[in-house]
Structure formats: C-alpha cells, structure tokens
C-alpha atoms as a PDB file:
ATOM      1  CA  MET A   1      31.490 161.364  28.908  1.00  0.00           C
ATOM      2  CA  ALA A   2      28.956 161.808  25.745  1.00  0.00           C
ATOM      3  CA  PRO A   3      31.138 160.895  22.760  1.00  0.00           C
ATOM      4  CA  THR A   4      31.996 164.369  20.239  1.00  0.00           C
ATOM      5  CA  GLU A   5      31.311 163.333  16.408  1.00  0.00           C
ATOM      6  CA  GLU A   6      35.431 162.549  16.179  1.00  0.00           C
ATOM      7  CA  THR A   7      34.987 159.692  18.696  1.00  0.00           C
ATOM      8  CA  ARG A   8      32.040 158.512  16.922  1.00  0.00           C
ATOM      9  CA  ASN A   9      33.205 158.427  13.466  1.00  0.00           C
ATOM     10  CA  LEU A  10      36.797 156.728  14.830  1.00  0.00           C
ATOM     11  CA  THR A  11      34.225 154.294  16.747  1.00  0.00           C
ATOM     12  CA  LYS A  12      32.584 153.569  13.054  1.00  0.00           C
ATOM     13  CA  LEU A  13      35.495 153.228  11.074  1.00  0.00           C
ATOM     14  CA  VAL A  14      36.820 150.412  13.731  1.00  0.00           C
ATOM     15  CA  LEU A  15      34.054 148.936  13.561  1.00  0.00           C
ATOM     16  CA  GLU A  16      33.037 148.551  10.252  1.00  0.00           C
ATOM     17  CA  ASN A  17      37.188 147.643   9.909  1.00  0.00           C
ATOM     18  CA  LEU A  18      36.899 144.795  12.071  1.00  0.00           C
ATOM     19  CA  GLU A  19      33.566 143.105  10.511  1.00  0.00           C
ATOM     20  CA  PHE A  20      34.556 143.823   6.711  1.00  0.00           C
ATOM     21  CA  GLN A  21      38.151 143.433   6.911  1.00  0.00           C
ATOM     22  CA  HIS A  22      38.909 141.348  10.019  1.00  0.00           C
ATOM     23  CA  ASP A  23      35.332 138.945  10.162  1.00  0.00           C
ATOM     24  CA  TRP A  24      34.725 139.815  13.552  1.00  0.00           C
ATOM     25  CA  THR A  25      30.678 138.881  14.814  1.00  0.00           C
ATOM     26  CA  GLU A  26      28.378 140.026  17.492  1.00  0.00           C
ATOM     27  CA  LEU A  27      30.117 143.510  17.679  1.00  0.00           C
ATOM     28  CA  GLN A  28      28.443 145.993  19.513  1.00  0.00           C
ATOM     29  CA  VAL A  29      29.178 149.549  20.787  1.00  0.00           C
ATOM     30  CA  HIS A  30      29.567 149.408  24.491  1.00  0.00           C
ATOM     31  CA  SER A  31      28.870 153.440  26.423  1.00  0.00           C
ATOM     32  CA  THR A  32      28.656 153.756  29.916  1.00  0.00           C
ATOM     33  CA  PRO A  33      28.633 157.099  31.835  1.00  0.00           C
ATOM     34  CA  ASN A  34      32.457 155.796  33.703  1.00  0.00           C
ATOM     35  CA  LEU A  35      34.288 155.358  30.430  1.00  0.00           C
ATOM     36  CA  PRO A  36      36.163 158.337  29.166  1.00  0.00           C
ATOM     37  CA  ARG A  37      35.187 156.928  25.140  1.00  0.00           C
ATOM     38  CA  ASP A  38      32.659 154.487  24.091  1.00  0.00           C
ATOM     39  CA  VAL A  39      34.445 150.862  23.255  1.00  0.00           C
ATOM     40  CA  ILE A  40      33.463 148.202  21.288  1.00  0.00           C
ATOM     41  CA  PHE A  41      33.053 144.194  22.169  1.00  0.00           C
ATOM     42  CA  GLY A  42      32.630 141.468  20.179  1.00  0.00           C
ATOM     43  CA  LEU A  43      33.764 138.201  18.727  1.00  0.00           C
ATOM     44  CA  PRO A  44      37.071 137.795  16.548  1.00  0.00           C
ATOM     45  CA  PRO A  45      37.373 134.525  14.147  1.00  0.00           C
ATOM     46  CA  ARG A  46      39.687 133.035  16.357  1.00  0.00           C
ATOM     47  CA  ARG A  47      41.503 133.265  19.563  1.00  0.00           C
ATOM     48  CA  LEU A  48      43.842 136.374  19.961  1.00  0.00           C
ATOM     49  CA  TYR A  49      45.758 135.608  22.975  1.00  0.00           C
ATOM     50  CA  ILE A  50      47.015 132.895  25.469  1.00  0.00           C
ATOM     51  CA  HIS A  51      48.374 133.619  29.011  1.00  0.00           C
ATOM     52  CA  PRO A  52      51.594 131.935  29.128  1.00  0.00           C
ATOM     53  CA  ASP A  53      50.841 129.481  31.586  1.00  0.00           C
ATOM     54  CA  GLU A  54      47.574 128.283  30.077  1.00  0.00           C
ATOM     55  CA  GLN A  55      49.790 127.580  26.998  1.00  0.00           C
ATOM     56  CA  ILE A  56      51.823 125.170  29.070  1.00  0.00           C
ATOM     57  CA  GLU A  57      48.953 123.475  30.628  1.00  0.00           C
ATOM     58  CA  ILE A  58      47.239 123.075  27.129  1.00  0.00           C
ATOM     59  CA  ILE A  59      50.752 121.175  25.824  1.00  0.00           C
ATOM     60  CA  LYS A  60      50.500 118.734  28.702  1.00  0.00           C
ATOM     61  CA  ALA A  61      46.867 118.210  28.357  1.00  0.00           C
ATOM     62  CA  GLU A  62      47.508 117.607  24.522  1.00  0.00           C
ATOM     63  CA  LYS A  63      49.850 114.753  25.107  1.00  0.00           C
ATOM     64  CA  ASN A  64      46.853 112.533  26.551  1.00  0.00           C
ATOM     65  CA  ARG A  65      44.414 113.730  23.748  1.00  0.00           C
ATOM     66  CA  ASP A  66      44.770 112.397  19.983  1.00  0.00           C
ATOM     67  CA  GLU A  67      43.585 115.919  19.263  1.00  0.00           C
ATOM     68  CA  PRO A  68      44.677 119.316  19.899  1.00  0.00           C
ATOM     69  CA  MET A  69      42.698 120.992  22.515  1.00  0.00           C
ATOM     70  CA  PRO A  70      40.081 123.477  21.328  1.00  0.00           C
ATOM     71  CA  GLN A  71      40.203 127.141  21.103  1.00  0.00           C
ATOM     72  CA  PRO A  72      37.199 128.429  20.355  1.00  0.00           C
ATOM     73  CA  PRO A  73      37.669 132.560  19.850  1.00  0.00           C
ATOM     74  CA  GLU A  74      36.495 135.216  23.598  1.00  0.00           C
ATOM     75  CA  LEU A  75      34.593 138.028  23.519  1.00  0.00           C
ATOM     76  CA  GLU A  76      37.215 141.272  23.621  1.00  0.00           C
ATOM     77  CA  TRP A  77      37.138 145.167  24.500  1.00  0.00           C
ATOM     78  CA  VAL A  78      38.192 147.308  21.426  1.00  0.00           C
ATOM     79  CA  LEU A  79      39.257 150.655  22.542  1.00  0.00           C
ATOM     80  CA  PRO A  80      39.329 152.948  19.639  1.00  0.00           C
ATOM     81  CA  LEU A  81      42.248 155.706  19.402  1.00  0.00           C
ATOM     82  CA  HIS A  82      43.371 158.059  17.014  1.00  0.00           C
ATOM     83  CA  LEU A  83      46.972 158.027  16.347  1.00  0.00           C
ATOM     84  CA  SER A  84      47.579 162.016  17.195  1.00  0.00           C
ATOM     85  CA  GLU A  85      46.066 161.590  20.926  1.00  0.00           C
ATOM     86  CA  LYS A  86      48.074 162.326  23.901  1.00  0.00           C
ATOM     87  CA  TRP A  87      46.713 159.172  26.076  1.00  0.00           C
ATOM     88  CA  THR A  88      47.949 158.741  29.575  1.00  0.00           C
ATOM     89  CA  VAL A  89      47.899 155.660  32.006  1.00  0.00           C
ATOM     90  CA  GLN A  90      45.209 157.410  34.085  1.00  0.00           C
ATOM     91  CA  ARG A  91      42.933 157.606  31.061  1.00  0.00           C
ATOM     92  CA  PHE A  92      43.984 153.671  30.715  1.00  0.00           C
ATOM     93  CA  ALA A  93      43.983 152.587  34.122  1.00  0.00           C
ATOM     94  CA  ALA A  94      39.781 154.754  33.653  1.00  0.00           C
ATOM     95  CA  VAL A  95      39.059 152.279  30.938  1.00  0.00           C
ATOM     96  CA  PHE A  96      39.869 149.278  32.355  1.00  0.00           C
ATOM     97  CA  ASP A  97      38.321 150.509  35.347  1.00  0.00           C
ATOM     98  CA  GLY A  98      34.970 151.059  33.710  1.00  0.00           C
ATOM     99  CA  LEU A  99      35.194 147.371  32.173  1.00  0.00           C
ATOM    100  CA  GLU A 100      34.456 144.176  33.239  1.00  0.00           C
ATOM    101  CA  ALA A 101      36.980 141.391  31.992  1.00  0.00           C
ATOM    102  CA  VAL A 102      34.686 139.875  30.344  1.00  0.00           C
ATOM    103  CA  PRO A 103      32.538 141.797  27.960  1.00  0.00           C
ATOM    104  CA  PRO A 104      28.767 140.799  28.149  1.00  0.00           C
ATOM    105  CA  GLU A 105      28.188 137.458  26.663  1.00  0.00           C
ATOM    106  CA  SER A 106      25.353 136.613  23.589  1.00  0.00           C
ATOM    107  CA  SER A 107      23.405 133.526  23.567  1.00  0.00           C
ATOM    108  CA  THR A 108      26.452 132.172  20.911  1.00  0.00           C
ATOM    109  CA  THR A 109      29.343 132.895  23.081  1.00  0.00           C
ATOM    110  CA  LYS A 110      27.499 131.105  25.985  1.00  0.00           C
ATOM    111  CA  VAL A 111      26.379 127.945  24.142  1.00  0.00           C
ATOM    112  CA  ALA A 112      29.941 127.270  22.678  1.00  0.00           C
ATOM    113  CA  GLU A 113      31.415 127.779  26.281  1.00  0.00           C
ATOM    114  CA  GLU A 114      29.315 125.331  27.670  1.00  0.00           C
ATOM    115  CA  SER A 115      30.313 122.593  24.970  1.00  0.00           C
ATOM    116  CA  HIS A 116      33.690 122.379  26.458  1.00  0.00           C
ATOM    117  CA  GLU A 117      34.841 120.735  29.395  1.00  0.00           C
ATOM    118  CA  GLN A 118      34.567 122.404  32.410  1.00  0.00           C
ATOM    119  CA  GLU A 119      36.826 120.422  34.897  1.00  0.00           C
ATOM    120  CA  ALA A 120      40.008 121.360  32.355  1.00  0.00           C
ATOM    121  CA  ARG A 121      42.950 123.160  34.352  1.00  0.00           C
ATOM    122  CA  TRP A 122      43.961 125.587  31.596  1.00  0.00           C
ATOM    123  CA  LYS A 123      40.670 126.825  31.440  1.00  0.00           C
ATOM    124  CA  GLN A 124      41.030 129.123  34.716  1.00  0.00           C
ATOM    125  CA  TRP A 125      42.389 131.810  32.325  1.00  0.00           C
ATOM    126  CA  ARG A 126      39.514 132.226  30.927  1.00  0.00           C
ATOM    127  CA  GLY A 127      35.782 133.724  31.339  1.00  0.00           C
ATOM    128  CA  PRO A 128      35.931 135.734  34.372  1.00  0.00           C
ATOM    129  CA  LYS A 129      38.749 133.977  35.430  1.00  0.00           C
ATOM    130  CA  ARG A 130      40.953 135.765  32.583  1.00  0.00           C
ATOM    131  CA  GLY A 131      42.452 139.107  33.074  1.00  0.00           C
ATOM    132  CA  LYS A 132      41.732 142.461  31.802  1.00  0.00           C
ATOM    133  CA  ARG A 133      42.782 143.215  28.574  1.00  0.00           C
ATOM    134  CA  VAL A 134      41.642 145.917  25.431  1.00  0.00           C
ATOM    135  CA  LEU A 135      42.838 145.681  21.923  1.00  0.00           C
ATOM    136  CA  LEU A 136      43.865 149.115  21.171  1.00  0.00           C
ATOM    137  CA  ALA A 137      42.908 149.930  17.690  1.00  0.00           C
ATOM    138  CA  THR A 138      44.755 153.069  16.425  1.00  0.00           C
ATOM    139  CA  VAL A 139      43.427 154.798  13.554  1.00  0.00           C
ATOM    140  CA  GLN A 140      46.377 156.901  11.218  1.00  0.00           C
ATOM    141  CA  ASP A 141      45.149 159.865   9.321  1.00  0.00           C
ATOM    142  CA  ASP A 142      44.983 157.679   6.111  1.00  0.00           C
ATOM    143  CA  SER A 143      41.989 155.072   8.160  1.00  0.00           C
ATOM    144  CA  THR A 144      45.044 152.177   8.514  1.00  0.00           C
ATOM    145  CA  ILE A 145      43.992 151.171  11.824  1.00  0.00           C
ATOM    146  CA  VAL A 146      46.893 148.922  13.718  1.00  0.00           C
ATOM    147  CA  TYR A 147      45.732 146.770  16.568  1.00  0.00           C
ATOM    148  CA  TYR A 148      47.688 146.144  19.903  1.00  0.00           C
ATOM    149  CA  LEU A 149      46.935 144.608  23.123  1.00  0.00           C
ATOM    150  CA  MET A 150      47.067 145.771  26.407  1.00  0.00           C
ATOM    151  CA  HIS A 151      46.537 144.401  29.540  1.00  0.00           C
ATOM    152  CA  ASP A 152      45.929 146.124  32.894  1.00  0.00           C
ATOM    153  CA  GLY A 153      49.040 145.172  34.893  1.00  0.00           C
ATOM    154  CA  ILE A 154      51.463 142.863  34.373  1.00  0.00           C
ATOM    155  CA  VAL A 155      51.598 139.939  32.536  1.00  0.00           C
ATOM    156  CA  LYS A 156      53.894 136.943  32.850  1.00  0.00           C
ATOM    157  CA  PRO A 157      56.121 136.938  29.452  1.00  0.00           C
ATOM    158  CA  ARG A 158      55.633 133.731  27.274  1.00  0.00           C
ATOM    159  CA  GLN A 159      58.751 131.630  26.875  1.00  0.00           C
ATOM    160  CA  ASN A 160      59.995 130.372  24.098  1.00  0.00           C
END
C-alpha cells in the first residue's frame, strides 16, 4: 500500500522524535507491499524489553558472576499511528505478518551481539528466537508521542 502524505508526515515526526528526543540510532524507514503502512526500525540507547523467563535466567547467571550480565540494546520495530485512527486486530495482525521477529541487522549491531557469550542459556530469548513485537508510536494532535510495546500473541506476565 502506497503511503499517503499524512502517513509520511507521521513517520517523519516519529523518526525525528526517536532520533532527537530519545537518542535512537541506525533509524530507517521500512516499506514493503505486504505491510499496511511504513514502519521504522532502529536501535534504542538501552534495551526496551526483557522476557520474564530470560529475566529469571539472568538472575541465576548473575549469582555466579562478579558483574551484571551485559544487556546490549536490540533493534526494534516502530509503528507510527495517530490517536484518531481506528486500528483493528486484523490490521495489527497484517503488520505482524509482514515483519520478521528482528529488523535487518547493521554491521554495528552484529559485531555487538557476537562479542558476548554464545552459549548462555539466557540468550535464547534474543535475536531471531525472540517473539515478534513492535513499539507503537501513538501521536496526538499536539505532536505528543506515547510509546507502547505490543507483542504478537500472548506473553507470559512478569513476576515481582
């Protein structure tokens, strides 16, 4: 589907907000015919999500170490939306169907990932093994942007 001027402007607004307000790097607009709209992907300054099972494994692994486990950021998908848009489950499903679990890697993120332990059990929730997720970037009329993480399917809740 060809982007309209409104969706192009929305994407540009979110892209600039991520870059200049939230310090994201490696930002790119991703467009394919099977997506209902353009999405953005990039690298946040810190990791946005840790799977609850991974969190348990990290805590177990840190008991045997003198230092905390490395938590490098991962590339994330971002879906720009306007608050007045009416999205259905079907449209969100079309977005998830059109995306891979992990955005295309750059050389910078590939080197960062390879520099950490390869056999660690807690790494099974990272990279292509992780579930699909997108960061919804919901824009209000006054240009305020609220971010919400959305997963494809049901995700186990965190335990406190």
